[in-house]
mmCIF file of C-alpha atoms in Angstrom:
data_model
loop_
_atom_site.group_PDB
_atom_site.id
_atom_site.type_symbol
_atom_site.label_atom_id
_atom_site.label_comp_id
_atom_site.label_asym_id
_atom_site.label_seq_id
_atom_site.Cartn_x
_atom_site.Cartn_y
_atom_site.Cartn_z
ATOM 1 C CA UNK A 95 100.161 103.470 85.764
ATOM 2 C CA UNK A 96 102.148 100.546 87.153
ATOM 3 C CA UNK A 97 104.228 100.439 83.977
ATOM 4 C CA UNK A 98 105.501 104.038 84.388
ATOM 5 C CA UNK A 99 106.875 103.525 87.897
ATOM 6 C CA UNK A 100 108.137 100.007 87.169
ATOM 7 C CA UNK A 101 110.094 101.186 84.105
ATOM 8 C CA UNK A 102 111.694 103.898 86.233
ATOM 9 C CA UNK A 103 112.827 101.266 88.715
ATOM 10 C CA UNK A 104 114.158 99.011 85.934
ATOM 11 C CA UNK A 105 116.111 101.862 84.320
ATOM 12 C CA UNK A 106 118.800 101.535 87.009
ATOM 13 C CA UNK A 107 119.846 98.055 85.820
ATOM 14 C CA UNK A 108 122.398 99.074 83.146
ATOM 15 C CA UNK A 109 123.931 101.710 85.412
ATOM 16 C CA UNK A 110 124.374 99.189 88.237
ATOM 17 C CA UNK A 111 125.975 96.550 85.994
ATOM 18 C CA UNK A 112 128.353 99.123 84.494
ATOM 19 C CA UNK A 113 129.485 100.332 87.940
ATOM 20 C CA UNK A 114 130.023 96.823 89.297
ATOM 21 C CA UNK A 115 131.980 95.703 86.229
ATOM 22 C CA UNK A 116 134.695 98.189 87.223
ATOM 23 C CA UNK A 117 135.314 96.406 90.542
ATOM 24 C CA UNK A 118 138.007 93.756 90.857
ATOM 25 C CA UNK A 119 137.247 90.320 92.334
ATOM 26 C CA UNK A 120 138.641 91.163 95.787
ATOM 27 C CA UNK A 121 136.530 94.313 96.089
ATOM 28 C CA UNK A 122 133.530 92.392 94.854
ATOM 29 C CA UNK A 123 133.918 89.724 97.553
ATOM 30 C CA UNK A 124 134.404 92.325 100.272
ATOM 31 C CA UNK A 125 131.222 94.061 99.201
ATOM 32 C CA UNK A 126 129.313 90.782 99.289
ATOM 33 C CA UNK A 127 130.383 90.196 102.889
ATOM 34 C CA UNK A 128 129.583 93.760 103.864
ATOM 35 C CA UNK A 129 126.095 93.488 102.400
ATOM 36 C CA UNK A 130 125.513 90.056 103.948
ATOM 37 C CA UNK A 131 126.136 91.550 107.398
ATOM 38 C CA UNK A 132 123.580 94.315 106.837
ATOM 39 C CA UNK A 133 120.836 92.456 104.955
ATOM 40 C CA UNK A 134 118.134 90.499 106.786
ATOM 41 C CA UNK A 135 115.689 88.329 104.869
ATOM 42 C CA UNK A 136 112.097 89.052 105.852
ATOM 43 C CA UNK A 137 108.923 88.366 103.865
ATOM 44 C CA UNK A 138 105.442 89.341 104.942
ATOM 45 C CA UNK A 139 102.819 88.859 102.249
ATOM 46 C CA UNK A 140 99.780 88.448 104.482
ATOM 47 C CA UNK A 141 98.490 89.795 107.751
ATOM 48 C CA UNK A 142 96.130 92.348 109.221
ATOM 49 C CA UNK A 143 95.568 95.160 106.740
ATOM 50 C CA UNK A 144 96.148 98.676 108.034
ATOM 51 C CA UNK A 145 94.252 101.756 106.901
ATOM 52 C CA UNK A 146 96.641 103.931 104.911
ATOM 53 C CA UNK A 147 96.593 107.450 103.504
ATOM 54 C CA UNK A 148 98.741 108.044 100.402
ATOM 55 C CA UNK A 149 99.658 111.528 99.165
ATOM 56 C CA UNK A 150 101.373 112.743 96.008
ATOM 57 C CA UNK A 151 101.515 115.856 93.856
ATOM 58 C CA UNK A 152 101.957 116.837 90.217
ATOM 59 C CA UNK A 153 103.217 119.974 88.499
ATOM 60 C CA UNK A 154 103.649 121.585 85.090
ATOM 61 C CA UNK A 155 105.490 124.752 84.070
ATOM 62 C CA UNK A 156 105.272 126.777 80.876
ATOM 63 C CA UNK A 157 108.065 129.336 80.508
ATOM 64 C CA UNK A 158 107.180 132.615 78.779
ATOM 65 C CA UNK A 159 109.176 135.739 78.084
ATOM 66 C CA UNK A 160 107.431 137.672 80.871
ATOM 67 C CA UNK A 161 107.310 134.876 83.454
ATOM 68 C CA UNK A 162 105.925 131.369 83.883
ATOM 69 C CA UNK A 163 102.511 129.751 83.908
ATOM 70 C CA UNK A 164 102.238 126.856 86.339
ATOM 71 C CA UNK A 165 99.862 124.119 87.429
ATOM 72 C CA UNK A 166 100.316 122.305 90.726
ATOM 73 C CA UNK A 167 98.001 119.775 92.301
ATOM 74 C CA UNK A 168 97.961 117.198 95.073
ATOM 75 C CA UNK A 169 95.665 114.403 96.160
ATOM 76 C CA UNK A 170 95.205 112.242 99.226
ATOM 77 C CA UNK A 171 93.586 108.804 99.018
ATOM 78 C CA UNK A 172 92.599 106.300 101.671
ATOM 79 C CA UNK A 173 93.385 102.610 101.204
ATOM 80 C CA UNK A 174 92.195 99.498 102.947
ATOM 81 C CA UNK A 175 94.036 96.751 101.143
ATOM 82 C CA UNK A 176 93.625 97.404 97.407
ATOM 83 C CA UNK A 177 90.406 99.301 97.933
ATOM 84 C CA UNK A 178 91.545 102.888 97.331
ATOM 85 C CA UNK A 179 89.234 105.899 97.502
ATOM 86 C CA UNK A 180 89.940 109.630 97.090
ATOM 87 C CA UNK A 181 89.664 111.748 100.237
ATOM 88 C CA UNK A 182 90.575 115.267 99.105
ATOM 89 C CA UNK A 183 92.553 117.176 96.475
ATOM 90 C CA UNK A 184 93.907 120.671 95.867
ATOM 91 C CA UNK A 185 95.087 122.506 92.745
ATOM 92 C CA UNK A 186 96.572 125.885 91.862
ATOM 93 C CA UNK A 187 96.993 127.548 88.466
ATOM 94 C CA UNK A 188 98.866 130.811 88.295
ATOM 95 C CA UNK A 189 101.573 133.043 86.870
ATOM 96 C CA UNK A 190 104.894 133.962 88.461
ATOM 97 C CA UNK A 191 106.647 137.137 87.331
ATOM 98 C CA UNK A 192 109.552 137.187 87.006
ATOM 99 C CA UNK A 193 110.200 133.511 86.306
ATOM 100 C CA UNK A 194 113.513 133.200 88.160
ATOM 101 C CA UNK A 195 113.870 130.072 90.338
ATOM 102 C CA UNK A 196 110.657 128.884 88.694
ATOM 103 C CA UNK A 197 111.072 125.133 89.113
ATOM 104 C CA UNK A 198 112.224 125.466 92.717
ATOM 105 C CA UNK A 199 109.280 127.667 93.694
ATOM 106 C CA UNK A 200 106.651 125.615 91.863
ATOM 107 C CA UNK A 201 108.036 122.393 93.328
ATOM 108 C CA UNK A 202 107.733 123.879 96.820
ATOM 109 C CA UNK A 203 104.153 124.979 96.068
ATOM 110 C CA UNK A 204 103.270 121.422 95.046
ATOM 111 C CA UNK A 205 104.932 119.987 98.131
ATOM 112 C CA UNK A 206 103.063 122.453 100.351
ATOM 113 C CA UNK A 207 99.728 121.234 98.958
ATOM 114 C CA UNK A 208 100.747 117.644 99.721
ATOM 115 C CA UNK A 209 101.775 118.429 103.286
ATOM 116 C CA UNK A 210 98.615 120.434 104.013
ATOM 117 C CA UNK A 211 96.450 117.517 102.863
ATOM 118 C CA UNK A 212 98.368 115.213 105.198
ATOM 119 C CA UNK A 213 97.920 117.605 108.107
ATOM 120 C CA UNK A 214 94.203 118.077 107.420
ATOM 121 C CA UNK A 215 93.315 114.377 107.083
ATOM 122 C CA UNK A 216 96.027 112.606 109.063
ATOM 123 C CA UNK A 217 93.562 111.372 111.687
ATOM 124 C CA UNK A 218 91.697 109.214 109.139
ATOM 125 C CA UNK A 219 94.176 106.294 109.007
ATOM 126 C CA UNK A 220 96.907 104.420 110.849
ATOM 127 C CA UNK A 221 99.698 105.472 108.463
ATOM 128 C CA UNK A 222 100.386 108.405 106.112
ATOM 129 C CA UNK A 223 102.494 107.621 103.024
ATOM 130 C CA UNK A 224 104.412 110.287 101.109
ATOM 131 C CA UNK A 225 106.496 109.861 97.976
ATOM 132 C CA UNK A 226 110.161 110.873 98.402
ATOM 133 C CA UNK A 227 112.238 111.448 101.529
ATOM 134 C CA UNK A 228 112.219 113.466 104.735
ATOM 135 C CA UNK A 229 115.443 115.229 103.749
ATOM 136 C CA UNK A 230 113.988 116.362 100.423
ATOM 137 C CA UNK A 231 110.802 117.644 102.080
ATOM 138 C CA UNK A 232 112.761 119.679 104.642
ATOM 139 C CA UNK A 233 115.470 120.788 102.222
ATOM 140 C CA UNK A 234 119.258 120.576 102.299
ATOM 141 C CA UNK A 235 120.025 124.301 102.141
ATOM 142 C CA UNK A 236 121.713 125.807 105.204
ATOM 143 C CA UNK A 237 120.462 129.143 106.523
ATOM 144 C CA UNK A 238 122.717 131.521 108.459
ATOM 145 C CA UNK A 239 119.723 133.654 109.500
ATOM 146 C CA UNK A 240 116.152 132.610 110.184
ATOM 147 C CA UNK A 241 112.871 134.215 109.042
ATOM 148 C CA UNK A 242 110.141 134.560 111.656
ATOM 149 C CA UNK A 243 107.575 136.524 109.595
ATOM 150 C CA UNK A 244 105.497 133.420 108.852
ATOM 151 C CA UNK A 245 105.651 131.847 112.303
ATOM 152 C CA UNK A 246 102.190 133.121 113.247
ATOM 153 C CA UNK A 247 100.325 131.723 110.217
ATOM 154 C CA UNK A 248 97.531 129.174 110.535
ATOM 155 C CA UNK A 249 99.000 126.049 108.942
ATOM 156 C CA UNK A 250 95.575 124.382 108.910
ATOM 157 C CA UNK A 251 93.935 126.770 106.456
ATOM 158 C CA UNK A 252 94.094 126.524 102.648
ATOM 159 C CA UNK A 253 95.861 129.834 102.115
ATOM 160 C CA UNK A 254 99.387 129.901 100.653
ATOM 161 C CA UNK A 255 100.915 132.913 102.383
ATOM 162 C CA UNK A 256 104.139 132.820 100.355
ATOM 163 C CA UNK A 257 102.286 133.712 97.143
ATOM 164 C CA UNK A 258 101.792 137.238 98.488
ATOM 165 C CA UNK A 259 105.532 137.933 98.095
ATOM 166 C CA UNK A 260 106.620 139.155 94.617
ATOM 167 C CA UNK A 261 110.388 139.055 95.092
ATOM 168 C CA UNK A 262 111.412 135.627 93.758
ATOM 169 C CA UNK A 263 114.301 135.026 96.173
ATOM 170 C CA UNK A 264 112.279 136.077 99.225
ATOM 171 C CA UNK A 265 109.269 134.102 98.012
ATOM 172 C CA UNK A 266 111.482 131.018 97.762
ATOM 173 C CA UNK A 267 112.599 131.460 101.362
ATOM 174 C CA UNK A 268 109.009 131.996 102.485
ATOM 175 C CA UNK A 269 107.952 128.811 100.712
ATOM 176 C CA UNK A 270 110.712 126.856 102.455
ATOM 177 C CA UNK A 271 109.617 128.314 105.800
ATOM 178 C CA UNK A 272 105.935 127.585 105.145
ATOM 179 C CA UNK A 273 106.718 123.987 104.150
ATOM 180 C CA UNK A 274 108.811 123.494 107.271
ATOM 181 C CA UNK A 275 106.075 124.915 109.493
ATOM 182 C CA UNK A 276 103.555 122.410 108.104
ATOM 183 C CA UNK A 277 106.085 119.571 108.498
ATOM 184 C CA UNK A 278 106.627 120.579 112.127
ATOM 185 C CA UNK A 279 102.854 120.483 112.698
ATOM 186 C CA UNK A 280 102.689 117.045 111.052
ATOM 187 C CA UNK A 281 105.482 115.763 113.285
ATOM 188 C CA UNK A 282 103.764 117.191 116.369
ATOM 189 C CA UNK A 283 100.427 115.518 115.573
ATOM 190 C CA UNK A 284 101.267 112.375 113.597
ATOM 191 C CA UNK A 285 104.945 111.614 114.146
ATOM 192 C CA UNK A 286 104.680 107.812 114.298
ATOM 193 C CA UNK A 287 102.250 107.630 111.364
ATOM 194 C CA UNK A 288 104.534 109.330 108.840
ATOM 195 C CA UNK A 289 106.284 107.153 106.241
ATOM 196 C CA UNK A 290 108.253 108.352 103.195
ATOM 197 C CA UNK A 291 108.859 105.936 100.305
ATOM 198 C CA UNK A 292 111.621 106.684 97.791
ATOM 199 C CA UNK A 293 111.949 104.639 94.599
ATOM 200 C CA UNK A 294 115.067 106.331 93.225
ATOM 201 C CA UNK A 295 117.500 106.988 96.083
ATOM 202 C CA UNK A 296 121.154 107.673 95.275
ATOM 203 C CA UNK A 297 122.298 107.718 98.893
ATOM 204 C CA UNK A 298 125.590 106.045 99.874
ATOM 205 C CA UNK A 299 125.257 106.512 103.636
ATOM 206 C CA UNK A 300 124.844 102.834 104.572
ATOM 207 C CA UNK A 301 127.799 101.175 102.804
ATOM 208 C CA UNK A 302 129.961 104.276 102.265
ATOM 209 C CA UNK A 303 130.898 103.243 98.723
ATOM 210 C CA UNK A 304 131.069 105.169 95.451
ATOM 211 C CA UNK A 305 128.131 103.091 94.244
ATOM 212 C CA UNK A 306 124.691 103.884 95.696
ATOM 213 C CA UNK A 307 123.323 101.670 98.481
ATOM 214 C CA UNK A 308 120.302 100.796 96.337
ATOM 215 C CA UNK A 309 122.539 99.661 93.454
ATOM 216 C CA UNK A 310 124.591 97.404 95.705
ATOM 217 C CA UNK A 311 121.561 95.817 97.325
ATOM 218 C CA UNK A 312 119.877 95.218 93.982
ATOM 219 C CA UNK A 313 122.954 93.477 92.648
ATOM 220 C CA UNK A 314 123.832 91.286 95.633
ATOM 221 C CA UNK A 315 120.389 90.432 97.068
ATOM 222 C CA UNK A 316 117.296 88.904 95.470
ATOM 223 C CA UNK A 317 114.991 87.871 98.322
ATOM 224 C CA UNK A 318 112.595 90.150 100.152
ATOM 225 C CA UNK A 319 114.074 91.678 103.287
ATOM 226 C CA UNK A 320 115.704 94.825 104.580
ATOM 227 C CA UNK A 321 118.987 96.500 105.470
ATOM 228 C CA UNK A 322 119.137 97.815 109.029
ATOM 229 C CA UNK A 323 118.193 101.457 109.438
ATOM 230 C CA UNK A 324 120.500 104.452 109.621
ATOM 231 C CA UNK A 325 119.731 106.797 112.506
ATOM 232 C CA UNK A 326 119.875 110.520 111.687
ATOM 233 C CA UNK A 327 118.876 113.874 113.134
ATOM 234 C CA UNK A 328 117.323 116.942 111.551
ATOM 235 C CA UNK A 329 119.784 119.808 111.754
ATOM 236 C CA UNK A 330 118.785 123.288 112.927
ATOM 237 C CA UNK A 331 120.985 124.691 110.130
ATOM 238 C CA UNK A 332 118.456 123.461 107.542
ATOM 239 C CA UNK A 333 115.439 125.058 109.260
ATOM 240 C CA UNK A 334 114.715 128.680 108.326
ATOM 241 C CA UNK A 335 111.643 129.141 110.546
ATOM 242 C CA UNK A 336 112.412 129.694 114.277
ATOM 243 C CA UNK A 337 109.073 128.130 115.263
ATOM 244 C CA UNK A 338 109.658 125.039 113.102
ATOM 245 C CA UNK A 339 113.215 124.834 114.405
ATOM 246 C CA UNK A 340 112.040 124.489 118.010
ATOM 247 C CA UNK A 341 110.053 121.386 116.992
ATOM 248 C CA UNK A 342 112.249 119.782 114.324
ATOM 249 C CA UNK A 343 115.823 120.503 115.452
ATOM 250 C CA UNK A 344 117.595 117.339 116.620
ATOM 251 C CA UNK A 345 114.503 115.186 115.995
ATOM 252 C CA UNK A 346 115.648 111.634 115.221
ATOM 253 C CA UNK A 347 114.470 109.768 112.142
ATOM 254 C CA UNK A 348 115.450 106.454 110.556
ATOM 255 C CA UNK A 349 116.128 105.338 106.993
ATOM 256 C CA UNK A 350 116.248 101.746 105.830
ATOM 257 C CA UNK A 351 116.194 99.829 102.548
ATOM 258 C CA UNK A 352 113.737 97.088 101.735
ATOM 259 C CA UNK A 353 112.583 94.743 98.989
ATOM 260 C CA UNK A 354 108.897 94.038 99.471
ATOM 261 C CA UNK A 355 108.603 91.293 96.834
ATOM 262 C CA UNK A 356 111.185 88.715 95.792
ATOM 263 C CA UNK A 357 113.160 89.743 92.701
ATOM 264 C CA UNK A 358 111.741 93.290 92.647
ATOM 265 C CA UNK A 359 113.465 96.618 93.184
ATOM 266 C CA UNK A 360 114.800 98.143 96.406
ATOM 267 C CA UNK A 361 112.973 101.009 98.085
ATOM 268 C CA UNK A 362 114.275 103.459 100.665
ATOM 269 C CA UNK A 363 111.960 104.163 103.607
ATOM 270 C CA UNK A 364 112.129 107.121 106.027
ATOM 271 C CA UNK A 365 110.190 107.224 109.297
ATOM 272 C CA UNK A 366 110.342 108.644 112.815
ATOM 273 C CA UNK A 367 110.357 105.324 114.654
ATOM 274 C CA UNK A 368 112.514 102.230 114.224
ATOM 275 C CA UNK A 369 109.737 99.664 113.803
ATOM 276 C CA UNK A 370 111.077 98.353 110.497
ATOM 277 C CA UNK A 371 109.247 95.023 110.388
ATOM 278 C CA UNK A 372 105.944 96.688 111.293
ATOM 279 C CA UNK A 373 106.310 99.067 108.339
ATOM 280 C CA UNK A 374 107.199 96.199 105.985
ATOM 281 C CA UNK A 375 104.230 94.191 107.263
ATOM 282 C CA UNK A 376 102.017 97.171 106.489
ATOM 283 C CA UNK A 377 103.429 97.842 102.995
ATOM 284 C CA UNK A 378 103.979 94.342 101.601
ATOM 285 C CA UNK A 379 100.338 93.164 101.414
ATOM 286 C CA UNK A 380 99.310 96.319 99.512
ATOM 287 C CA UNK A 381 102.210 96.329 97.030
ATOM 288 C CA UNK A 382 102.303 95.518 93.319
ATOM 289 C CA UNK A 383 105.673 94.583 91.806
ATOM 290 C CA UNK A 384 107.294 95.667 95.039
ATOM 291 C CA UNK A 385 105.773 99.171 95.217
ATOM 292 C CA UNK A 386 102.852 100.316 97.410
ATOM 293 C CA UNK A 387 99.690 100.385 95.281
ATOM 294 C CA UNK A 388 98.108 103.427 97.042
ATOM 295 C CA UNK A 389 101.115 105.556 96.019
ATOM 296 C CA UNK A 390 100.873 104.212 92.464
ATOM 297 C CA UNK A 391 97.207 105.132 92.318
ATOM 298 C CA UNK A 392 97.599 108.654 93.654
ATOM 299 C CA UNK A 393 100.667 109.219 91.428
ATOM 300 C CA UNK A 394 98.508 108.498 88.381
ATOM 301 C CA UNK A 395 95.682 110.724 89.592
ATOM 302 C CA UNK A 396 97.859 113.836 90.023
ATOM 303 C CA UNK A 397 99.791 113.545 86.791
ATOM 304 C CA UNK A 398 99.128 116.662 84.675
ATOM 305 C CA UNK A 399 97.958 115.145 81.400
ATOM 306 C CA UNK A 400 98.724 116.322 77.904
ATOM 307 C CA UNK A 401 95.082 117.291 77.493
ATOM 308 C CA UNK A 402 95.276 119.433 80.653
ATOM 309 C CA UNK A 403 98.366 121.229 79.379
ATOM 310 C CA UNK A 404 96.926 121.868 75.940
ATOM 311 C CA UNK A 405 93.667 123.171 77.416
ATOM 312 C CA UNK A 406 95.472 125.652 79.699
ATOM 313 C CA UNK A 407 97.684 126.885 76.851
ATOM 314 C CA UNK A 408 94.631 127.328 74.643
ATOM 315 C CA UNK A 409 92.739 129.267 77.309
ATOM 316 C CA UNK A 410 95.727 131.577 77.843
ATOM 317 C CA UNK A 411 96.375 131.903 74.109
ATOM 318 C CA UNK A 412 99.924 130.583 74.401
ATOM 319 C CA UNK A 413 99.489 127.508 72.223
ATOM 320 C CA UNK A 414 102.549 126.869 70.050
ATOM 321 C CA UNK A 415 102.372 128.318 66.539
ATOM 322 C CA UNK A 416 102.573 126.130 63.436
ATOM 323 C CA UNK A 417 105.980 127.591 62.528
ATOM 324 C CA UNK A 418 108.304 125.153 64.328
ATOM 325 C CA UNK A 419 111.408 127.343 64.259
ATOM 326 C CA UNK A 420 109.725 130.354 65.899
ATOM 327 C CA UNK A 421 111.210 131.133 69.362
ATOM 328 C CA UNK A 422 108.781 129.623 71.862
ATOM 329 C CA UNK A 423 109.631 132.112 74.604
ATOM 330 C CA UNK A 424 108.112 134.974 72.591
ATOM 331 C CA UNK A 425 104.581 133.746 73.295
#
């Protein structure tokens, strides 16, 4: 499980070296100085261990002529050091007809399961770790009009209200609204516990260069430490639910970059407070090869295996025929 994530982190190496090779010596030196100003060395390998919840989800889609079959699941685990135990999990298997915007809708379904698990069990630990970023969870789409039809739902129950809508475009909007409503409830209850960890950020907001911030930091720094956080606000334009908008609009959050272990890869962290060294002190002692072990463990648990996929296709009689050239979408 460690190998999969670690190889993903290492895959950036050739891209970084290719981008940097295009810079002349003067630009290279200027970048070094710029990064030196932002980067602070800080190592914390030991200390008091915090109780941590880690949440991740998995998904699989099978496209058919009449629609799509999907599997989504999510799990939450509790960690005290490297002692990680499952707390709860959720899964959905279903069919969407028609299959338009399939990946977007299924991805939002998976994310909704993750968020609901965090909301349900957030009181069981000092921190709640999610994979990804705040911006991705909220969404970047701008909405000229808001939808209030879901504002009265009970975000604490297990029901997915958006699945009751058959129109794919409207269902997508409902899913965005439902996700944002759960996020707003999470922020209301557990704001200072929430931490997002991204292992593959392409953001350029810190150094304002054509090369990603992560690429620059991985090239010009080697020690453990962090780059000072960027302060941002959630925009009302990205919130489709009026109720969620009243809670999330103009809420401040912070992003910073860190290397938890010397020589390892850079991670991007999002949170709603600016206690950078506290977050690093919490993550470093429970990290393997520079990545938080609880997130590695839950990532492995939710991965939809080949055996799972084959079993579902067999049950639904959509297993691929022996004739390789036959159009797969006909089944």
